[in-house]
Amino acid sequence: MSGEALLLVQDVWDSDPELFELIQKEKGRQLYGLEMIASENFTSLAVLQCLSSCLHNKYSEGLPGQRYYGGNEYIDEIEILCQKRALEAYRLDPAEWGVNVQPYSGSPANLAVYTAVVEPHGRIMGLDLPDGGHLTHGFMTATKKISATSIFFESMPYKVDPHTGLIDYDMLAQTAKLFKPKLIVAGISCYSRCLDYKRFREIADENGAYLFSDMSHVSGLVAAGIIPSPFEYSDIVSTTTHKTLRGPRAGIIFFRKGVRSVNQAGHKVMYDLESKINQAVFPGLQGGPHNNAIAAIATALLQSMTPEFQTYQQQVVANARQLCEGLQKCGYNIVTGGTDVHLVLVDLRSAGITGARAEKILEDISIACNKNTVPGDKSALNPSGIRLGTPALTTRGLKEQDIDKVVDFIHRGLQLSKEVTKVSGPKLVDFKRVLKEDNTFVQKVHQLREEVEEFSRNFPLPGYPDY
């Protein structure tokens, strides 16, 4: 076999052992650690097989039947199958809803929605990032426009009640009357309660605005019928497919079709979202779709319509509630006082711990989470909380009794961070230095990490067995 031919057929562990060693290390981290980042999950083998298939080789700009290149007859069938399953998974009538499955991920999907229906410098309202919203819902600070959403559109956030942590719908209604947004975003990145889509719809109607629901975090729960669906009240719905839905890293946009309203003259006003959104995705913001990801979405959606998936989602919520109750028993404050979904937001201010130090100590003992703002925080760069989620742990088979053990690990890690802080002082750089250099703490971290990893080994990962 010639060198050129060999290059095309070698396994990565033979052709690039340096890279493969890093992949193996990441596989070990996932296997031996506890993944509690609320936006992460472990995909099925079927999803991974689609992602590494020959579908990756094909360019397919345009929609099925309207491609700019030849050779797309089977790609068309795959995308049409994915569209069909997307509507079926969320129990949608194709006469009333359409769907675009080409967005590369959630952020591009959201930008496509704004591009389609909100003119440049048009007005949008989304939940503020420090209150649990997402960057793409319009986040900006007093000195800088952080997200492209706030760069290209005029953004006005709505807030949660600082005492309860719950969305202040009355204040949203008042602010919307003044701001007159073209579009209101009902969506979250770190908010542990179900959204009141009916109230959002009423506020949108009062201001002639589109209601755009970003269900990225909870789309698996919605598909399983575990929590209320945004589709009854929304004009547009977007989602990622890699969080609770447990698919590939990609995005979907659903849009209304048919009659939007009836005007004073009795004439029907029709939705015109289909062409606007499709054209915003391509050619407006993207080139050729990732056909391997579309196939992976399709197989994930098929899985989402099974009884086993519904059981999984029920366990995700049960585990999140067990996590919440366990942390509360340890004395930690949970924002909103509980959870309806897959995540909890822990306010660490009363415990005397910062979010950054909590994230660091938990990472050192092989528990992955992320620091997060809590209501009342002044800076997103120096947050006072951590966000914890249960989708990935539940995929690995953890039940309530296992979550109790996880709570114990978290509590012991956070208590250890307080011990370190007494030595290091308030600066994060000194905290990290003491963790690394103080032999007493090095040993304590090592011992706790070994306990966590020994526990985690009991729960298998889905996917390829060797990498």
Short mmCIF file of C-alpha atoms in Angstrom, two decimals:
data_model
loop_
_atom_site.label_atom_id
_atom_site.label_comp_id
_atom_site.label_asym_id
_atom_site.label_seq_id
_atom_site.Cartn_x
_atom_site.Cartn_y
_atom_site.Cartn_z
CA MET A 1 0.00 0.00 0.00
CA SER A 2 1.36 3.42 -0.96
CA GLY A 3 2.00 6.08 1.64
CA GLU A 4 -0.83 8.19 0.27
CA ALA A 5 -3.30 5.30 0.47
CA LEU A 6 -2.14 4.43 3.98
CA LEU A 7 -2.77 8.00 5.10
CA LEU A 8 -6.45 7.62 4.24
CA VAL A 9 -7.13 4.34 6.02
CA GLN A 10 -5.03 4.51 9.19
CA ASP A 11 -6.77 4.68 12.55
CA VAL A 12 -6.15 7.91 14.42
CA TRP A 13 -4.29 6.03 17.18
CA ASP A 14 -1.76 4.97 14.54
CA SER A 15 -1.66 8.10 12.40
CA ASP A 16 -1.70 10.64 15.24
CA PRO A 17 -0.82 9.03 18.58
CA GLU A 18 -0.14 12.42 20.19
CA LEU A 19 -3.69 13.58 19.53
CA PHE A 20 -5.18 10.20 20.39
CA GLU A 21 -3.47 10.30 23.77
CA LEU A 22 -5.26 13.57 24.52
CA ILE A 23 -8.59 12.07 23.40
CA GLN A 24 -7.97 9.15 25.74
CA LYS A 25 -7.24 11.53 28.60
CA GLU A 26 -10.53 13.33 28.00
CA LYS A 27 -12.34 9.98 27.89
CA GLY A 28 -10.78 9.16 31.24
CA ARG A 29 -11.84 12.51 32.68
CA GLN A 30 -15.43 11.87 31.63
CA LEU A 31 -15.40 8.30 32.95
CA TYR A 32 -13.74 8.95 36.30
CA GLY A 33 -15.33 12.32 37.05
CA LEU A 34 -18.86 13.52 37.76
CA GLU A 35 -20.20 15.73 34.97
CA MET A 36 -22.61 18.22 36.52
CA ILE A 37 -22.56 21.02 33.97
CA ALA A 38 -26.27 21.48 33.27
CA SER A 39 -25.79 22.06 29.53
CA GLU A 40 -23.82 18.85 28.95
CA ASN A 41 -24.81 15.25 28.37
CA PHE A 42 -23.46 11.97 26.99
CA THR A 43 -24.79 11.00 23.57
CA SER A 44 -25.76 7.53 22.49
CA LEU A 45 -23.60 5.34 20.30
CA ALA A 46 -26.07 5.87 17.43
CA VAL A 47 -25.55 9.64 17.60
CA LEU A 48 -21.76 9.27 17.59
CA GLN A 49 -21.96 6.87 14.64
CA CYS A 50 -23.91 9.43 12.61
CA LEU A 51 -21.41 12.16 13.47
CA SER A 52 -18.49 10.09 12.20
CA SER A 53 -20.27 8.87 9.05
CA CYS A 54 -19.76 9.54 5.34
CA LEU A 55 -22.48 12.22 5.55
CA HIS A 56 -19.76 14.59 6.70
CA ASN A 57 -18.27 14.52 3.18
CA LYS A 58 -21.19 16.15 1.36
CA TYR A 59 -21.85 19.84 0.65
CA SER A 60 -25.58 20.61 0.63
CA GLU A 61 -26.20 24.34 0.56
CA GLY A 62 -29.90 25.08 0.33
CA LEU A 63 -32.99 23.19 1.46
CA PRO A 64 -34.15 19.73 0.33
CA GLY A 65 -35.11 19.90 -3.35
CA GLN A 66 -33.43 23.33 -3.65
CA ARG A 67 -29.72 22.54 -3.39
CA TYR A 68 -26.93 24.47 -5.03
CA TYR A 69 -24.92 21.28 -5.67
CA GLY A 70 -25.81 17.94 -7.22
CA GLY A 71 -25.62 14.56 -5.58
CA ASN A 72 -27.97 15.34 -2.68
CA GLU A 73 -30.84 12.90 -3.21
CA TYR A 74 -30.09 10.89 -0.05
CA ILE A 75 -29.07 13.94 1.94
CA ASP A 76 -32.49 15.39 1.08
CA GLU A 77 -34.20 12.27 2.41
CA ILE A 78 -32.20 12.44 5.65
CA GLU A 79 -33.03 16.11 6.24
CA ILE A 80 -36.72 15.57 5.44
CA LEU A 81 -36.75 12.62 7.87
CA CYS A 82 -35.18 14.84 10.53
CA GLN A 83 -37.77 17.58 9.95
CA LYS A 84 -40.59 15.03 10.17
CA ARG A 85 -39.27 13.59 13.43
CA ALA A 86 -38.75 17.07 14.92
CA LEU A 87 -42.44 17.84 14.46
CA GLU A 88 -43.50 14.39 15.71
CA ALA A 89 -41.27 14.56 18.79
CA TYR A 90 -43.02 17.72 19.98
CA ARG A 91 -46.47 16.62 18.78
CA LEU A 92 -46.81 19.45 16.23
CA ASP A 93 -49.22 19.67 13.29
CA PRO A 94 -47.19 20.23 10.07
CA ALA A 95 -50.01 22.48 8.84
CA GLU A 96 -49.32 24.82 11.77
CA TRP A 97 -45.57 24.46 12.29
CA GLY A 98 -42.47 24.29 10.13
CA VAL A 99 -38.91 23.53 11.16
CA ASN A 100 -35.34 24.23 10.06
CA VAL A 101 -32.79 21.66 11.27
CA GLN A 102 -29.70 23.26 9.74
CA PRO A 103 -28.44 25.66 12.49
CA TYR A 104 -24.94 24.71 13.57
CA SER A 105 -25.81 25.23 17.24
CA GLY A 106 -28.02 27.22 19.58
CA SER A 107 -26.35 30.61 19.34
CA PRO A 108 -26.41 30.64 15.51
CA ALA A 109 -30.04 29.49 15.65
CA ASN A 110 -30.99 32.41 17.88
CA LEU A 111 -29.11 34.92 15.75
CA ALA A 112 -30.95 33.57 12.71
CA VAL A 113 -34.28 34.18 14.44
CA TYR A 114 -33.39 37.80 15.24
CA THR A 115 -32.03 38.32 11.73
CA ALA A 116 -35.26 36.98 10.26
CA VAL A 117 -37.85 38.98 12.19
CA VAL A 118 -36.11 41.90 13.95
CA GLU A 119 -34.66 44.58 11.70
CA PRO A 120 -31.16 45.96 12.53
CA HIS A 121 -31.40 47.98 15.75
CA GLY A 122 -34.87 46.54 16.34
CA ARG A 123 -35.84 45.93 19.93
CA ILE A 124 -35.75 42.66 21.85
CA MET A 125 -36.26 41.69 25.47
CA GLY A 126 -34.71 38.65 27.15
CA LEU A 127 -33.99 37.49 30.69
CA ASP A 128 -30.86 39.24 31.95
CA LEU A 129 -27.77 37.03 32.06
CA PRO A 130 -27.09 37.60 35.80
CA ASP A 131 -30.71 36.55 36.45
CA GLY A 132 -30.48 33.28 34.53
CA GLY A 133 -30.73 34.30 30.87
CA HIS A 134 -28.38 33.40 28.03
CA LEU A 135 -25.75 35.52 26.28
CA THR A 136 -27.73 35.36 23.04
CA HIS A 137 -30.83 36.86 24.68
CA GLY A 138 -29.25 40.30 24.46
CA PHE A 139 -26.62 40.53 27.21
CA MET A 140 -24.63 43.72 27.60
CA THR A 141 -22.97 45.58 30.45
CA ALA A 142 -22.86 49.28 31.24
CA THR A 143 -19.59 49.58 29.32
CA LYS A 144 -19.66 46.86 26.66
CA LYS A 145 -22.02 45.02 24.33
CA ILE A 146 -21.04 41.43 24.98
CA SER A 147 -23.24 39.37 22.65
CA ALA A 148 -23.76 39.93 18.93
CA THR A 149 -27.42 40.12 19.87
CA SER A 150 -26.78 43.36 21.75
CA ILE A 151 -24.39 44.64 19.07
CA PHE A 152 -26.85 44.38 16.17
CA PHE A 153 -30.14 44.82 18.04
CA GLU A 154 -31.35 47.05 20.85
CA SER A 155 -31.71 44.98 23.98
CA MET A 156 -33.67 45.61 27.18
CA PRO A 157 -33.44 42.85 29.82
CA TYR A 158 -36.18 41.76 32.16
CA LYS A 159 -35.31 40.62 35.68
CA VAL A 160 -36.16 38.25 38.50
CA ASP A 161 -37.43 39.34 41.88
CA PRO A 162 -34.22 39.66 43.92
CA HIS A 163 -35.88 38.13 46.99
CA THR A 164 -37.57 35.10 45.43
CA GLY A 165 -35.36 34.58 42.39
CA LEU A 166 -38.52 34.19 40.28
CA ILE A 167 -39.16 36.09 37.04
CA ASP A 168 -41.00 39.33 37.75
CA TYR A 169 -43.69 39.10 35.06
CA ASP A 170 -45.47 42.24 36.28
CA MET A 171 -42.30 44.29 35.88
CA LEU A 172 -41.73 42.71 32.44
CA ALA A 173 -45.23 43.81 31.43
CA GLN A 174 -44.60 47.39 32.59
CA THR A 175 -41.18 47.61 30.95
CA ALA A 176 -42.43 46.13 27.68
CA LYS A 177 -45.12 48.82 27.45
CA LEU A 178 -42.39 51.45 27.61
CA PHE A 179 -39.78 49.71 25.45
CA LYS A 180 -42.16 48.25 22.83
CA PRO A 181 -40.00 45.30 21.73
CA LYS A 182 -40.39 43.62 18.37
CA LEU A 183 -39.65 40.28 20.02
CA ILE A 184 -39.70 38.88 23.58
CA VAL A 185 -37.50 35.90 24.45
CA ALA A 186 -38.88 33.30 26.85
CA GLY A 187 -35.80 31.25 27.63
CA ILE A 188 -33.19 30.49 30.22
CA SER A 189 -29.64 29.36 30.80
CA CYS A 190 -29.79 29.08 34.58
CA TYR A 191 -33.32 29.27 35.94
CA SER A 192 -34.75 26.31 37.81
CA ARG A 193 -38.48 26.90 37.38
CA CYS A 194 -40.91 26.29 34.52
CA LEU A 195 -41.73 29.37 32.49
CA ASP A 196 -45.24 30.86 32.35
CA TYR A 197 -45.60 30.82 28.57
CA LYS A 198 -49.22 31.95 28.77
CA ARG A 199 -48.19 35.12 30.62
CA PHE A 200 -45.39 35.72 28.13
CA ARG A 201 -47.95 35.41 25.32
CA GLU A 202 -50.25 37.96 26.95
CA ILE A 203 -47.40 40.45 27.34
CA ALA A 204 -46.27 39.89 23.75
CA ASP A 205 -49.80 40.44 22.45
CA GLU A 206 -50.18 43.64 24.46
CA ASN A 207 -47.19 45.03 22.57
CA GLY A 208 -47.62 43.45 19.15
CA ALA A 209 -44.41 41.46 19.67
CA TYR A 210 -43.35 38.03 18.56
CA LEU A 211 -42.95 35.49 21.36
CA PHE A 212 -39.75 33.55 20.80
CA SER A 213 -39.14 30.65 23.19
CA ASP A 214 -35.62 29.28 23.53
CA MET A 215 -36.15 25.85 25.10
CA SER A 216 -32.53 24.72 24.64
CA HIS A 217 -32.03 23.62 28.23
CA VAL A 218 -35.37 21.87 28.67
CA SER A 219 -36.17 20.49 25.21
CA GLY A 220 -35.73 16.89 26.34
CA LEU A 221 -38.12 17.48 29.23
CA VAL A 222 -40.62 19.06 26.83
CA ALA A 223 -40.33 16.17 24.36
CA ALA A 224 -41.03 13.72 27.17
CA GLY A 225 -44.04 15.72 28.37
CA ILE A 226 -42.48 16.23 31.82
CA ILE A 227 -42.89 20.03 31.87
CA PRO A 228 -45.17 22.51 30.03
CA SER A 229 -44.49 23.00 26.33
CA PRO A 230 -43.76 26.41 24.82
CA PHE A 231 -45.42 25.55 21.52
CA GLU A 232 -49.01 26.36 22.53
CA TYR A 233 -48.20 30.03 23.02
CA SER A 234 -45.09 30.78 20.94
CA ASP A 235 -44.56 32.12 17.44
CA ILE A 236 -41.02 30.74 17.19
CA VAL A 237 -39.19 28.09 19.24
CA SER A 238 -35.49 27.29 19.12
CA THR A 239 -33.46 24.60 20.82
CA THR A 240 -30.05 23.09 20.97
CA THR A 241 -30.02 19.33 20.63
CA HIS A 242 -27.14 18.37 22.93
CA LYS A 243 -28.47 19.19 26.41
CA THR A 244 -31.46 17.32 27.87
CA LEU A 245 -32.38 16.12 24.36
CA ARG A 246 -29.11 14.13 24.39
CA GLY A 247 -28.27 14.56 20.73
CA PRO A 248 -25.36 16.13 18.81
CA ARG A 249 -24.11 19.70 19.17
CA ALA A 250 -26.55 21.41 16.83
CA GLY A 251 -29.67 23.58 16.75
CA ILE A 252 -33.27 23.60 15.51
CA ILE A 253 -35.73 26.42 14.80
CA PHE A 254 -39.50 25.83 14.78
CA PHE A 255 -41.79 28.50 13.30
CA ARG A 256 -45.54 29.04 13.07
CA LYS A 257 -47.43 28.70 9.81
CA GLY A 258 -50.97 29.70 8.85
CA VAL A 259 -53.09 32.46 10.39
CA ARG A 260 -51.36 34.76 12.87
CA SER A 261 -54.33 37.03 13.65
CA VAL A 262 -57.50 38.61 12.29
CA ASN A 263 -57.44 42.40 11.81
CA GLN A 264 -60.23 44.87 12.56
CA ALA A 265 -61.59 44.50 9.05
CA GLY A 266 -61.96 40.77 9.60
CA HIS A 267 -59.13 39.87 7.25
CA LYS A 268 -56.74 37.07 8.16
CA VAL A 269 -53.13 38.09 8.78
CA MET A 270 -50.88 35.18 7.83
CA TYR A 271 -47.54 34.21 9.31
CA ASP A 272 -44.62 34.88 6.95
CA LEU A 273 -41.90 33.29 9.09
CA GLU A 274 -40.98 30.28 6.97
CA SER A 275 -39.11 32.02 4.16
CA LYS A 276 -37.63 34.65 6.49
CA ILE A 277 -36.14 32.10 8.88
CA ASN A 278 -34.99 29.71 6.19
CA GLN A 279 -33.24 32.53 4.34
CA ALA A 280 -31.70 33.87 7.54
CA VAL A 281 -30.14 30.47 8.23
CA PHE A 282 -28.93 30.14 4.62
CA PRO A 283 -27.63 32.15 2.89
CA GLY A 284 -27.93 34.82 5.57
CA LEU A 285 -25.68 33.39 8.27
CA GLN A 286 -24.48 29.92 7.27
CA GLY A 287 -23.13 27.97 4.35
CA GLY A 288 -23.53 24.26 3.85
CA PRO A 289 -25.35 22.39 6.64
CA HIS A 290 -23.56 19.75 8.70
CA ASN A 291 -25.30 16.70 7.29
CA ASN A 292 -23.74 14.32 9.79
CA ALA A 293 -25.18 16.42 12.64
CA ILE A 294 -28.61 16.49 10.98
CA ALA A 295 -28.60 12.70 10.82
CA ALA A 296 -27.54 12.60 14.47
CA ILE A 297 -30.41 14.94 15.38
CA ALA A 298 -32.78 12.62 13.53
CA THR A 299 -31.72 9.54 15.48
CA ALA A 300 -31.77 11.46 18.79
CA LEU A 301 -35.32 12.59 18.03
CA LEU A 302 -36.33 9.00 17.32
CA GLN A 303 -34.96 8.01 20.73
CA SER A 304 -36.87 10.89 22.34
CA MET A 305 -40.17 9.32 21.32
CA THR A 306 -39.57 6.11 23.29
CA PRO A 307 -40.91 5.15 26.74
CA GLU A 308 -37.31 4.72 27.89
CA PHE A 309 -36.57 8.37 27.12
CA GLN A 310 -39.58 9.50 29.13
CA THR A 311 -38.39 7.42 32.06
CA TYR A 312 -34.95 8.99 31.70
CA GLN A 313 -36.34 12.53 31.81
CA GLN A 314 -38.45 11.71 34.87
CA GLN A 315 -35.27 10.52 36.57
CA VAL A 316 -33.40 13.69 35.51
CA VAL A 317 -35.95 15.81 37.39
CA ALA A 318 -36.11 13.42 40.34
CA ASN A 319 -32.32 13.56 40.63
CA ALA A 320 -32.31 17.36 40.41
CA ARG A 321 -34.84 17.59 43.23
CA GLN A 322 -32.85 15.12 45.33
CA LEU A 323 -29.72 17.19 44.68
CA CYS A 324 -31.57 20.35 45.69
CA GLU A 325 -32.98 18.91 48.89
CA GLY A 326 -29.65 17.39 49.87
CA LEU A 327 -27.78 20.68 49.45
CA GLN A 328 -30.48 22.51 51.39
CA LYS A 329 -30.07 20.03 54.26
CA CYS A 330 -26.35 20.88 54.24
CA GLY A 331 -27.28 24.53 54.73
CA TYR A 332 -26.85 25.87 51.20
CA ASN A 333 -29.25 28.42 49.72
CA ILE A 334 -30.91 27.35 46.46
CA VAL A 335 -32.11 30.21 44.26
CA THR A 336 -35.96 30.10 43.89
CA GLY A 337 -36.01 27.62 46.78
CA GLY A 338 -36.15 24.54 44.58
CA THR A 339 -36.28 23.18 41.04
CA ASP A 340 -38.84 21.99 38.49
CA VAL A 341 -36.29 21.01 35.89
CA HIS A 342 -32.80 19.55 35.48
CA LEU A 343 -30.68 22.12 37.31
CA VAL A 344 -30.17 23.95 40.57
CA LEU A 345 -28.47 27.28 41.20
CA VAL A 346 -26.62 27.40 44.50
CA ASP A 347 -26.14 30.82 46.12
CA LEU A 348 -22.90 30.51 48.09
CA ARG A 349 -22.82 33.99 49.63
CA SER A 350 -24.20 32.84 52.99
CA ALA A 351 -21.60 30.04 53.03
CA GLY A 352 -18.75 32.52 52.54
CA ILE A 353 -17.59 30.92 49.28
CA THR A 354 -17.25 32.53 45.84
CA GLY A 355 -18.41 30.79 42.68
CA ALA A 356 -14.91 30.73 41.21
CA ARG A 357 -13.37 29.07 44.28
CA ALA A 358 -16.21 26.55 44.40
CA GLU A 359 -15.79 25.67 40.74
CA LYS A 360 -12.03 25.28 41.18
CA ILE A 361 -12.13 23.02 44.24
CA LEU A 362 -14.85 20.82 42.72
CA GLU A 363 -12.89 20.50 39.49
CA ASP A 364 -9.84 19.44 41.50
CA ILE A 365 -11.86 16.61 43.08
CA SER A 366 -13.22 15.54 39.63
CA ILE A 367 -16.65 17.20 39.83
CA ALA A 368 -17.30 19.46 36.85
CA CYS A 369 -19.70 22.38 37.28
CA ASN A 370 -19.63 26.08 36.43
CA LYS A 371 -19.56 29.27 38.44
CA ASN A 372 -22.70 31.32 37.85
CA THR A 373 -24.25 34.63 38.78
CA VAL A 374 -27.05 34.74 41.32
CA PRO A 375 -29.69 37.49 41.68
CA GLY A 376 -28.03 40.56 43.13
CA ASP A 377 -24.55 39.89 41.75
CA LYS A 378 -22.81 42.99 40.45
CA SER A 379 -20.44 41.25 38.02
CA ALA A 380 -20.80 38.23 35.76
CA LEU A 381 -17.00 37.85 35.99
CA ASN A 382 -17.07 37.43 39.77
CA PRO A 383 -20.23 35.43 40.46
CA SER A 384 -21.46 34.17 43.81
CA GLY A 385 -22.97 30.85 42.80
CA ILE A 386 -22.54 27.56 41.00
CA ARG A 387 -24.88 25.85 38.56
CA LEU A 388 -25.34 22.10 38.92
CA GLY A 389 -27.25 19.81 36.56
CA THR A 390 -28.29 16.16 36.46
CA PRO A 391 -28.74 15.16 32.76
CA ALA A 392 -25.27 13.65 32.30
CA LEU A 393 -25.22 11.83 35.64
CA THR A 394 -28.68 10.43 34.95
CA THR A 395 -27.56 9.17 31.54
CA ARG A 396 -24.86 7.21 33.36
CA GLY A 397 -27.49 5.58 35.56
CA LEU A 398 -27.38 7.50 38.84
CA LYS A 399 -30.53 7.37 40.96
CA GLU A 400 -31.62 9.31 44.05
CA GLN A 401 -29.50 7.30 46.48
CA ASP A 402 -26.45 7.94 44.30
CA ILE A 403 -27.20 11.66 44.23
CA ASP A 404 -27.07 11.64 48.03
CA LYS A 405 -23.47 10.47 47.75
CA VAL A 406 -22.75 13.20 45.19
CA VAL A 407 -24.17 15.81 47.58
CA ASP A 408 -21.76 14.56 50.25
CA PHE A 409 -18.81 14.93 47.87
CA ILE A 410 -19.88 18.45 46.91
CA HIS A 411 -20.36 19.51 50.53
CA ARG A 412 -16.98 18.15 51.57
CA GLY A 413 -15.33 19.91 48.65
CA LEU A 414 -16.96 23.23 49.46
CA GLN A 415 -16.02 22.93 53.14
CA LEU A 416 -12.45 22.25 52.06
CA SER A 417 -12.50 25.44 49.97
CA LYS A 418 -13.32 27.39 53.13
CA GLU A 419 -10.30 25.86 54.87
CA VAL A 420 -8.07 26.85 51.97
CA THR A 421 -9.45 30.39 51.93
CA LYS A 422 -8.50 30.87 55.59
CA VAL A 423 -4.89 30.31 54.54
CA SER A 424 -4.90 31.95 51.10
CA GLY A 425 -7.00 35.03 51.73
CA PRO A 426 -9.63 36.39 49.32
CA LYS A 427 -7.71 36.44 46.02
CA LEU A 428 -8.41 33.59 43.59
CA VAL A 429 -4.79 33.49 42.39
CA ASP A 430 -3.62 32.90 45.96
CA PHE A 431 -6.36 30.30 46.48
CA LYS A 432 -5.10 28.37 43.47
CA ARG A 433 -1.49 28.70 44.60
CA VAL A 434 -2.22 27.32 48.07
CA LEU A 435 -4.22 24.44 46.57
CA LYS A 436 -1.24 23.57 44.42
CA GLU A 437 1.62 24.13 46.88
CA ASP A 438 0.35 23.45 50.42
CA ASN A 439 1.07 19.77 51.09
CA THR A 440 -1.74 19.43 53.61
CA PHE A 441 -4.35 20.61 51.13
CA VAL A 442 -2.74 18.72 48.26
CA GLN A 443 -3.20 15.52 50.24
CA LYS A 444 -6.78 16.32 51.26
CA VAL A 445 -7.74 17.11 47.65
CA HIS A 446 -6.04 13.94 46.43
CA GLN A 447 -7.87 11.77 48.95
CA LEU A 448 -11.28 13.26 48.14
CA ARG A 449 -10.66 13.04 44.40
CA GLU A 450 -9.82 9.34 44.73
CA GLU A 451 -13.14 8.77 46.53
CA VAL A 452 -15.05 10.60 43.80
CA GLU A 453 -13.30 8.72 41.00
CA GLU A 454 -13.76 5.35 42.68
CA PHE A 455 -17.48 6.11 42.97
CA SER A 456 -17.74 7.35 39.37
CA ARG A 457 -16.14 4.19 37.98
CA ASN A 458 -19.31 2.30 38.93
CA PHE A 459 -21.32 4.06 36.23
CA PRO A 460 -20.58 3.36 32.54
CA LEU A 461 -20.40 5.89 29.72
CA PRO A 462 -22.37 5.36 26.49
CA GLY A 463 -20.55 5.60 23.18
CA TYR A 464 -17.49 3.91 21.73
CA PRO A 465 -15.85 1.68 24.34
CA ASP A 466 -12.23 2.60 23.60
CA TYR A 467 -12.29 6.34 22.80
#
